[in-house]
Amino acid sequence: MLNILLERLRQGKRTVAFPAAMPPLPPRFRGLPVLAESPCAAGCASCAGACPTGALGADEQGLYLDLGRCILCGTCAEACPGRRVSFSRDHRLASSTRDGLVLRPGGRLPHVAPLEPARRKLFAKSLRLRQVSAGGCNACEADTNVLTTIVFDLGRFGIDFVASPRHADGVAVTGPVTRNMLEATLGTFAAVPDPRVGIAIGTCAISGGLFDGSPETTGGATPHLPLDLYIPGCPPHPLTILDGLLRLLGQQTPPPTA
Ligand code: SF4
Ligand code: SF4
């Protein structure tokens, strides 16, 4: 026991300073995609053709990348002969609207609007979430669960996960919402007392992700629940999730370090 206490003292404080400061991200971290404003070569659709989730395309406004479908695999950056697609180290991917996840060349960051005053007053200092694992691969759950460890210490922001939807203020859905999980997802949300918050964590929960189109899945939480926050990534980095949650509650978060 004494050795454990001594080791704990030796380690000192382990909790990251976020949001006061931005912790270092791993060298291979891939953040917000960036679309260059330079024109595509005539007739080229190499990036869209290479994308496994249909996240890239072109419409009357030109090239777009739907972050709500993107799994940040990086294939498009390699496929584009003109190097129009690249990846920044910006972890701030969350948006309070689904449309806000559609990126354009020279476009702005996805925006998280704080909850309106009535819900913000209720939840800004105490937000309890029921997590619904709706058929994903469990990586989104892992990166959500890690927020409750000593490194991120989610509880210091008044945010926590609870077992019963009756004790929750909102629902955080992960996974593409399989047919088997649809009723449970809807029932869990309905069991949370109003007013409540709806959050989709991970590309699967936003659009179905890699599983979109499978007859066993239903397109994520987006078609089924009123959502206040969309957090892309496959899975999202824990700081991407934390950043989205804090901004939803009206807190400031830091930009990425170079
Ligand atoms: S990084 Fe995103 S947009 Fe690019 S190929 Fe992968 S899924 Fe598609
Ligand atoms: S978004 Fe990616 S990491 Fe999350 S459940 Fe789906 S496949 Fe897994």
PDB file of C-alpha atoms in Angstrom, residues 14-230:
ATOM      1  CA  ARG A  14      -2.005  13.468 -14.272  1.00  0.00           C
ATOM      2  CA  THR A  15      -5.062  15.459 -15.423  1.00  0.00           C
ATOM      3  CA  VAL A  16      -4.596  17.471 -18.633  1.00  0.00           C
ATOM      4  CA  ALA A  17      -4.886  21.239 -18.290  1.00  0.00           C
ATOM      5  CA  PHE A  18      -7.542  21.423 -21.034  1.00  0.00           C
ATOM      6  CA  PRO A  19      -9.360  23.782 -21.571  1.00  0.00           C
ATOM      7  CA  ALA A  20      -6.871  26.188 -19.967  1.00  0.00           C
ATOM      8  CA  ALA A  21      -4.187  24.839 -22.298  1.00  0.00           C
ATOM      9  CA  MET A  22      -4.058  22.462 -25.226  1.00  0.00           C
ATOM     10  CA  PRO A  23      -2.339  19.148 -24.477  1.00  0.00           C
ATOM     11  CA  PRO A  24       0.008  17.729 -27.132  1.00  0.00           C
ATOM     12  CA  LEU A  25      -1.590  15.452 -29.695  1.00  0.00           C
ATOM     13  CA  PRO A  26       0.201  12.403 -31.113  1.00  0.00           C
ATOM     14  CA  PRO A  27       2.318  13.057 -34.236  1.00  0.00           C
ATOM     15  CA  ARG A  28       0.059  10.940 -36.441  1.00  0.00           C
ATOM     16  CA  PHE A  29      -3.125  12.710 -35.275  1.00  0.00           C
ATOM     17  CA  ARG A  30      -5.339  13.640 -38.253  1.00  0.00           C
ATOM     18  CA  GLY A  31      -7.680  16.553 -37.569  1.00  0.00           C
ATOM     19  CA  LEU A  32     -10.027  18.817 -39.505  1.00  0.00           C
ATOM     20  CA  PRO A  33      -9.775  18.227 -43.278  1.00  0.00           C
ATOM     21  CA  VAL A  34      -8.820  21.226 -45.381  1.00  0.00           C
ATOM     22  CA  LEU A  35      -9.918  21.689 -48.997  1.00  0.00           C
ATOM     23  CA  ALA A  36      -7.616  23.910 -51.029  1.00  0.00           C
ATOM     24  CA  GLU A  37      -9.231  26.598 -53.164  1.00  0.00           C
ATOM     25  CA  SER A  38      -7.231  25.691 -56.272  1.00  0.00           C
ATOM     26  CA  PRO A  39      -9.383  24.187 -59.065  1.00  0.00           C
ATOM     27  CA  CYS A  40      -9.600  20.466 -59.726  1.00  0.00           C
ATOM     28  CA  ALA A  41      -8.201  19.068 -62.947  1.00  0.00           C
ATOM     29  CA  ALA A  42     -10.927  18.811 -65.611  1.00  0.00           C
ATOM     30  CA  GLY A  43     -13.024  15.706 -65.138  1.00  0.00           C
ATOM     31  CA  CYS A  44     -11.084  14.512 -62.090  1.00  0.00           C
ATOM     32  CA  ALA A  45     -13.048  12.714 -59.377  1.00  0.00           C
ATOM     33  CA  SER A  46     -10.157  10.712 -57.938  1.00  0.00           C
ATOM     34  CA  CYS A  47     -10.796  11.709 -54.316  1.00  0.00           C
ATOM     35  CA  ALA A  48     -14.515  10.952 -54.474  1.00  0.00           C
ATOM     36  CA  GLY A  49     -13.811   7.657 -56.179  1.00  0.00           C
ATOM     37  CA  ALA A  50     -11.356   6.655 -53.457  1.00  0.00           C
ATOM     38  CA  CYS A  51     -13.510   7.666 -50.490  1.00  0.00           C
ATOM     39  CA  PRO A  52     -14.992   4.580 -48.789  1.00  0.00           C
ATOM     40  CA  THR A  53     -17.949   6.426 -47.280  1.00  0.00           C
ATOM     41  CA  GLY A  54     -19.122   8.816 -49.998  1.00  0.00           C
ATOM     42  CA  ALA A  55     -18.002  11.809 -47.935  1.00  0.00           C
ATOM     43  CA  LEU A  56     -16.464  13.683 -50.840  1.00  0.00           C
ATOM     44  CA  GLY A  57     -18.224  15.025 -53.867  1.00  0.00           C
ATOM     45  CA  ALA A  58     -18.893  18.028 -56.038  1.00  0.00           C
ATOM     46  CA  ASP A  59     -22.115  19.965 -56.562  1.00  0.00           C
ATOM     47  CA  GLU A  60     -23.026  23.294 -58.139  1.00  0.00           C
ATOM     48  CA  GLN A  61     -20.917  25.070 -55.479  1.00  0.00           C
ATOM     49  CA  GLY A  62     -17.908  22.885 -56.204  1.00  0.00           C
ATOM     50  CA  LEU A  63     -15.964  20.414 -54.067  1.00  0.00           C
ATOM     51  CA  TYR A  64     -17.328  19.479 -50.623  1.00  0.00           C
ATOM     52  CA  LEU A  65     -16.392  17.100 -47.836  1.00  0.00           C
ATOM     53  CA  ASP A  66     -19.104  15.912 -45.489  1.00  0.00           C
ATOM     54  CA  LEU A  67     -17.426  15.542 -42.118  1.00  0.00           C
ATOM     55  CA  GLY A  68     -20.523  13.702 -40.923  1.00  0.00           C
ATOM     56  CA  ARG A  69     -19.609  10.839 -43.256  1.00  0.00           C
ATOM     57  CA  CYS A  70     -15.807  11.120 -43.125  1.00  0.00           C
ATOM     58  CA  ILE A  71     -13.822   8.543 -41.158  1.00  0.00           C
ATOM     59  CA  LEU A  72     -10.575  10.565 -41.487  1.00  0.00           C
ATOM     60  CA  CYS A  73      -8.841   7.673 -43.215  1.00  0.00           C
ATOM     61  CA  GLY A  74      -6.662   9.971 -45.342  1.00  0.00           C
ATOM     62  CA  THR A  75      -7.201   8.036 -48.583  1.00  0.00           C
ATOM     63  CA  CYS A  76      -8.470  11.106 -50.444  1.00  0.00           C
ATOM     64  CA  ALA A  77      -5.313  13.101 -49.693  1.00  0.00           C
ATOM     65  CA  GLU A  78      -3.248  10.391 -51.343  1.00  0.00           C
ATOM     66  CA  ALA A  79      -5.671  10.005 -54.262  1.00  0.00           C
ATOM     67  CA  CYS A  80      -5.904  13.675 -55.259  1.00  0.00           C
ATOM     68  CA  PRO A  81      -3.277  14.484 -57.928  1.00  0.00           C
ATOM     69  CA  GLY A  82      -3.628  18.213 -57.179  1.00  0.00           C
ATOM     70  CA  ARG A  83      -3.228  17.817 -53.394  1.00  0.00           C
ATOM     71  CA  ARG A  84      -6.528  19.643 -52.792  1.00  0.00           C
ATOM     72  CA  VAL A  85      -7.318  17.607 -49.687  1.00  0.00           C
ATOM     73  CA  SER A  86      -5.103  17.738 -46.618  1.00  0.00           C
ATOM     74  CA  PHE A  87      -5.546  17.354 -42.883  1.00  0.00           C
ATOM     75  CA  SER A  88      -4.886  19.945 -40.204  1.00  0.00           C
ATOM     76  CA  ARG A  89      -4.161  19.130 -36.564  1.00  0.00           C
ATOM     77  CA  ASP A  90      -7.330  20.894 -35.467  1.00  0.00           C
ATOM     78  CA  HIS A  91      -9.295  18.642 -33.089  1.00  0.00           C
ATOM     79  CA  ARG A  92     -12.371  20.916 -33.175  1.00  0.00           C
ATOM     80  CA  LEU A  93     -14.733  18.947 -35.422  1.00  0.00           C
ATOM     81  CA  ALA A  94     -18.072  19.191 -33.608  1.00  0.00           C
ATOM     82  CA  SER A  95     -21.075  21.070 -34.937  1.00  0.00           C
ATOM     83  CA  SER A  96     -24.473  21.887 -33.539  1.00  0.00           C
ATOM     84  CA  THR A  97     -26.082  21.318 -36.943  1.00  0.00           C
ATOM     85  CA  ARG A  98     -25.794  18.487 -39.445  1.00  0.00           C
ATOM     86  CA  ASP A  99     -25.388  20.952 -42.336  1.00  0.00           C
ATOM     87  CA  GLY A 100     -22.513  22.598 -40.478  1.00  0.00           C
ATOM     88  CA  LEU A 101     -20.436  19.467 -41.054  1.00  0.00           C
ATOM     89  CA  VAL A 102     -20.268  20.006 -44.814  1.00  0.00           C
ATOM     90  CA  LEU A 103     -16.864  21.590 -45.475  1.00  0.00           C
ATOM     91  CA  ARG A 104     -16.022  23.733 -48.506  1.00  0.00           C
ATOM     92  CA  PRO A 105     -12.738  25.108 -49.883  1.00  0.00           C
ATOM     93  CA  GLY A 106     -11.713  28.079 -47.773  1.00  0.00           C
ATOM     94  CA  GLY A 107     -14.664  27.380 -45.512  1.00  0.00           C
ATOM     95  CA  ARG A 108     -14.959  27.957 -41.817  1.00  0.00           C
ATOM     96  CA  LEU A 109     -14.706  25.601 -38.876  1.00  0.00           C
ATOM     97  CA  PRO A 110     -17.853  23.701 -37.930  1.00  0.00           C
ATOM     98  CA  HIS A 111     -19.639  25.790 -35.305  1.00  0.00           C
ATOM     99  CA  VAL A 112     -21.051  24.732 -31.935  1.00  0.00           C
ATOM    100  CA  ALA A 113     -23.775  27.078 -30.706  1.00  0.00           C
ATOM    101  CA  PRO A 114     -24.264  26.963 -26.931  1.00  0.00           C
ATOM    102  CA  LEU A 115     -27.573  25.592 -25.729  1.00  0.00           C
ATOM    103  CA  GLU A 116     -30.312  28.184 -25.498  1.00  0.00           C
ATOM    104  CA  PRO A 117     -30.485  29.990 -22.112  1.00  0.00           C
ATOM    105  CA  ALA A 118     -33.177  27.781 -20.504  1.00  0.00           C
ATOM    106  CA  ARG A 119     -31.286  24.501 -20.985  1.00  0.00           C
ATOM    107  CA  ARG A 120     -27.917  26.136 -20.433  1.00  0.00           C
ATOM    108  CA  LYS A 121     -29.069  27.352 -17.054  1.00  0.00           C
ATOM    109  CA  LEU A 122     -30.095  23.815 -16.140  1.00  0.00           C
ATOM    110  CA  PHE A 123     -27.118  21.922 -17.548  1.00  0.00           C
ATOM    111  CA  ALA A 124     -24.111  24.280 -17.633  1.00  0.00           C
ATOM    112  CA  LYS A 125     -22.833  23.092 -14.255  1.00  0.00           C
ATOM    113  CA  SER A 126     -24.362  19.625 -14.148  1.00  0.00           C
ATOM    114  CA  LEU A 127     -24.991  17.482 -17.199  1.00  0.00           C
ATOM    115  CA  ARG A 128     -25.773  13.799 -16.775  1.00  0.00           C
ATOM    116  CA  LEU A 129     -25.748  11.680 -19.927  1.00  0.00           C
ATOM    117  CA  ARG A 130     -26.988   8.189 -20.699  1.00  0.00           C
ATOM    118  CA  GLN A 131     -24.743   6.633 -23.322  1.00  0.00           C
ATOM    119  CA  VAL A 132     -26.473   4.360 -25.844  1.00  0.00           C
ATOM    120  CA  SER A 133     -24.199   1.947 -27.677  1.00  0.00           C
ATOM    121  CA  ALA A 134     -26.247   1.431 -30.813  1.00  0.00           C
ATOM    122  CA  GLY A 135     -24.338  -1.166 -32.763  1.00  0.00           C
ATOM    123  CA  GLY A 136     -20.917   0.318 -33.527  1.00  0.00           C
ATOM    124  CA  CYS A 137     -17.483  -1.224 -33.191  1.00  0.00           C
ATOM    125  CA  ASN A 138     -17.006   0.049 -29.604  1.00  0.00           C
ATOM    126  CA  ALA A 139     -14.128   2.404 -30.414  1.00  0.00           C
ATOM    127  CA  CYS A 140     -16.418   5.431 -29.969  1.00  0.00           C
ATOM    128  CA  GLU A 141     -17.474   4.059 -26.589  1.00  0.00           C
ATOM    129  CA  ALA A 142     -13.823   3.585 -25.622  1.00  0.00           C
ATOM    130  CA  ASP A 143     -12.929   7.177 -26.490  1.00  0.00           C
ATOM    131  CA  THR A 144     -16.012   8.397 -24.631  1.00  0.00           C
ATOM    132  CA  ASN A 145     -15.322   6.261 -21.555  1.00  0.00           C
ATOM    133  CA  VAL A 146     -11.727   7.465 -21.361  1.00  0.00           C
ATOM    134  CA  LEU A 147     -13.054  10.945 -20.593  1.00  0.00           C
ATOM    135  CA  THR A 148     -13.960   9.719 -17.121  1.00  0.00           C
ATOM    136  CA  THR A 149     -10.390   8.667 -16.330  1.00  0.00           C
ATOM    137  CA  ILE A 150      -7.886  10.693 -14.366  1.00  0.00           C
ATOM    138  CA  VAL A 151      -6.374  12.085 -17.587  1.00  0.00           C
ATOM    139  CA  PHE A 152      -9.474  14.003 -18.697  1.00  0.00           C
ATOM    140  CA  ASP A 153     -11.492  13.959 -15.449  1.00  0.00           C
ATOM    141  CA  LEU A 154     -14.838  14.775 -17.051  1.00  0.00           C
ATOM    142  CA  GLY A 155     -16.434  15.142 -13.619  1.00  0.00           C
ATOM    143  CA  ARG A 156     -14.571  18.414 -12.962  1.00  0.00           C
ATOM    144  CA  PHE A 157     -16.849  20.019 -15.602  1.00  0.00           C
ATOM    145  CA  GLY A 158     -19.977  18.677 -13.930  1.00  0.00           C
ATOM    146  CA  ILE A 159     -20.468  16.160 -16.754  1.00  0.00           C
ATOM    147  CA  ASP A 160     -20.955  12.492 -15.988  1.00  0.00           C
ATOM    148  CA  PHE A 161     -22.542   9.330 -17.339  1.00  0.00           C
ATOM    149  CA  VAL A 162     -25.404   7.648 -15.507  1.00  0.00           C
ATOM    150  CA  ALA A 163     -26.974   4.224 -15.780  1.00  0.00           C
ATOM    151  CA  SER A 164     -30.644   5.179 -15.881  1.00  0.00           C
ATOM    152  CA  PRO A 165     -32.175   7.518 -18.467  1.00  0.00           C
ATOM    153  CA  ARG A 166     -34.542   8.611 -15.693  1.00  0.00           C
ATOM    154  CA  HIS A 167     -31.527  10.157 -13.951  1.00  0.00           C
ATOM    155  CA  ALA A 168     -30.110  11.652 -17.147  1.00  0.00           C
ATOM    156  CA  ASP A 169     -30.349  15.073 -18.783  1.00  0.00           C
ATOM    157  CA  GLY A 170     -29.608  13.739 -22.220  1.00  0.00           C
ATOM    158  CA  VAL A 171     -28.557  10.875 -24.429  1.00  0.00           C
ATOM    159  CA  ALA A 172     -25.227  10.341 -26.198  1.00  0.00           C
ATOM    160  CA  VAL A 173     -25.565   7.831 -29.036  1.00  0.00           C
ATOM    161  CA  THR A 174     -22.669   5.905 -30.583  1.00  0.00           C
ATOM    162  CA  GLY A 175     -22.921   3.471 -33.477  1.00  0.00           C
ATOM    163  CA  PRO A 176     -25.058   3.386 -36.630  1.00  0.00           C
ATOM    164  CA  VAL A 177     -28.282   2.486 -34.757  1.00  0.00           C
ATOM    165  CA  THR A 178     -28.842  -1.028 -35.943  1.00  0.00           C
ATOM    166  CA  ARG A 179     -32.380  -2.262 -36.474  1.00  0.00           C
ATOM    167  CA  ASN A 180     -32.016  -4.259 -33.271  1.00  0.00           C
ATOM    168  CA  MET A 181     -31.059  -1.124 -31.324  1.00  0.00           C
ATOM    169  CA  LEU A 182     -33.553   1.316 -32.809  1.00  0.00           C
ATOM    170  CA  GLU A 183     -36.347   0.671 -30.331  1.00  0.00           C
ATOM    171  CA  ALA A 184     -33.943   0.807 -27.377  1.00  0.00           C
ATOM    172  CA  THR A 185     -32.433   4.062 -28.659  1.00  0.00           C
ATOM    173  CA  LEU A 186     -35.843   5.696 -29.077  1.00  0.00           C
ATOM    174  CA  GLY A 187     -37.072   4.337 -25.742  1.00  0.00           C
ATOM    175  CA  THR A 188     -33.982   5.562 -23.891  1.00  0.00           C
ATOM    176  CA  PHE A 189     -34.384   9.058 -25.297  1.00  0.00           C
ATOM    177  CA  ALA A 190     -38.094   9.078 -24.460  1.00  0.00           C
ATOM    178  CA  ALA A 191     -37.321   8.049 -20.863  1.00  0.00           C
ATOM    179  CA  VAL A 192     -35.119  11.105 -20.280  1.00  0.00           C
ATOM    180  CA  PRO A 193     -37.189  13.889 -18.736  1.00  0.00           C
ATOM    181  CA  ASP A 194     -37.759  16.978 -20.846  1.00  0.00           C
ATOM    182  CA  PRO A 195     -35.900  19.296 -21.409  1.00  0.00           C
ATOM    183  CA  ARG A 196     -33.113  17.058 -22.613  1.00  0.00           C
ATOM    184  CA  VAL A 197     -30.068  16.993 -24.828  1.00  0.00           C
ATOM    185  CA  GLY A 198     -29.309  14.746 -27.803  1.00  0.00           C
ATOM    186  CA  ILE A 199     -25.730  14.051 -28.899  1.00  0.00           C
ATOM    187  CA  ALA A 200     -24.314  11.877 -31.700  1.00  0.00           C
ATOM    188  CA  ILE A 201     -20.746  10.727 -31.054  1.00  0.00           C
ATOM    189  CA  GLY A 202     -18.851   9.343 -34.039  1.00  0.00           C
ATOM    190  CA  THR A 203     -19.469   9.170 -37.751  1.00  0.00           C
ATOM    191  CA  CYS A 204     -21.664   6.080 -37.409  1.00  0.00           C
ATOM    192  CA  ALA A 205     -24.048   7.887 -35.080  1.00  0.00           C
ATOM    193  CA  ILE A 206     -24.190  10.895 -37.414  1.00  0.00           C
ATOM    194  CA  SER A 207     -24.694   9.168 -40.755  1.00  0.00           C
ATOM    195  CA  GLY A 208     -24.267   5.421 -40.405  1.00  0.00           C
ATOM    196  CA  GLY A 209     -20.585   5.814 -41.311  1.00  0.00           C
ATOM    197  CA  LEU A 210     -18.966   2.734 -42.760  1.00  0.00           C
ATOM    198  CA  PHE A 211     -22.173   0.785 -42.155  1.00  0.00           C
ATOM    199  CA  ASP A 212     -24.420   3.161 -44.080  1.00  0.00           C
ATOM    200  CA  GLY A 213     -26.434   1.320 -46.682  1.00  0.00           C
ATOM    201  CA  SER A 214     -26.517  -1.926 -44.750  1.00  0.00           C
ATOM    202  CA  PRO A 215     -30.092  -3.165 -44.308  1.00  0.00           C
ATOM    203  CA  GLU A 216     -29.145  -3.919 -40.690  1.00  0.00           C
ATOM    204  CA  THR A 217     -28.542  -0.250 -39.842  1.00  0.00           C
ATOM    205  CA  THR A 218     -30.783   2.792 -39.893  1.00  0.00           C
ATOM    206  CA  GLY A 219     -28.509   5.754 -40.681  1.00  0.00           C
ATOM    207  CA  GLY A 220     -27.332   6.617 -37.166  1.00  0.00           C
ATOM    208  CA  ALA A 221     -29.183   8.776 -34.646  1.00  0.00           C
ATOM    209  CA  THR A 222     -29.692  11.718 -37.001  1.00  0.00           C
ATOM    210  CA  PRO A 223     -32.926  10.490 -38.647  1.00  0.00           C
ATOM    211  CA  HIS A 224     -34.447   9.433 -35.315  1.00  0.00           C
ATOM    212  CA  LEU A 225     -33.634  11.962 -32.579  1.00  0.00           C
ATOM    213  CA  PRO A 226     -33.530  15.745 -32.187  1.00  0.00           C
ATOM    214  CA  LEU A 227     -29.794  16.320 -31.817  1.00  0.00           C
ATOM    215  CA  ASP A 228     -27.978  19.296 -30.318  1.00  0.00           C
ATOM    216  CA  LEU A 229     -24.446  18.176 -31.046  1.00  0.00           C
ATOM    217  CA  TYR A 230     -22.758  16.165 -33.791  1.00  0.00           C
TER     218      TYR A 230
END
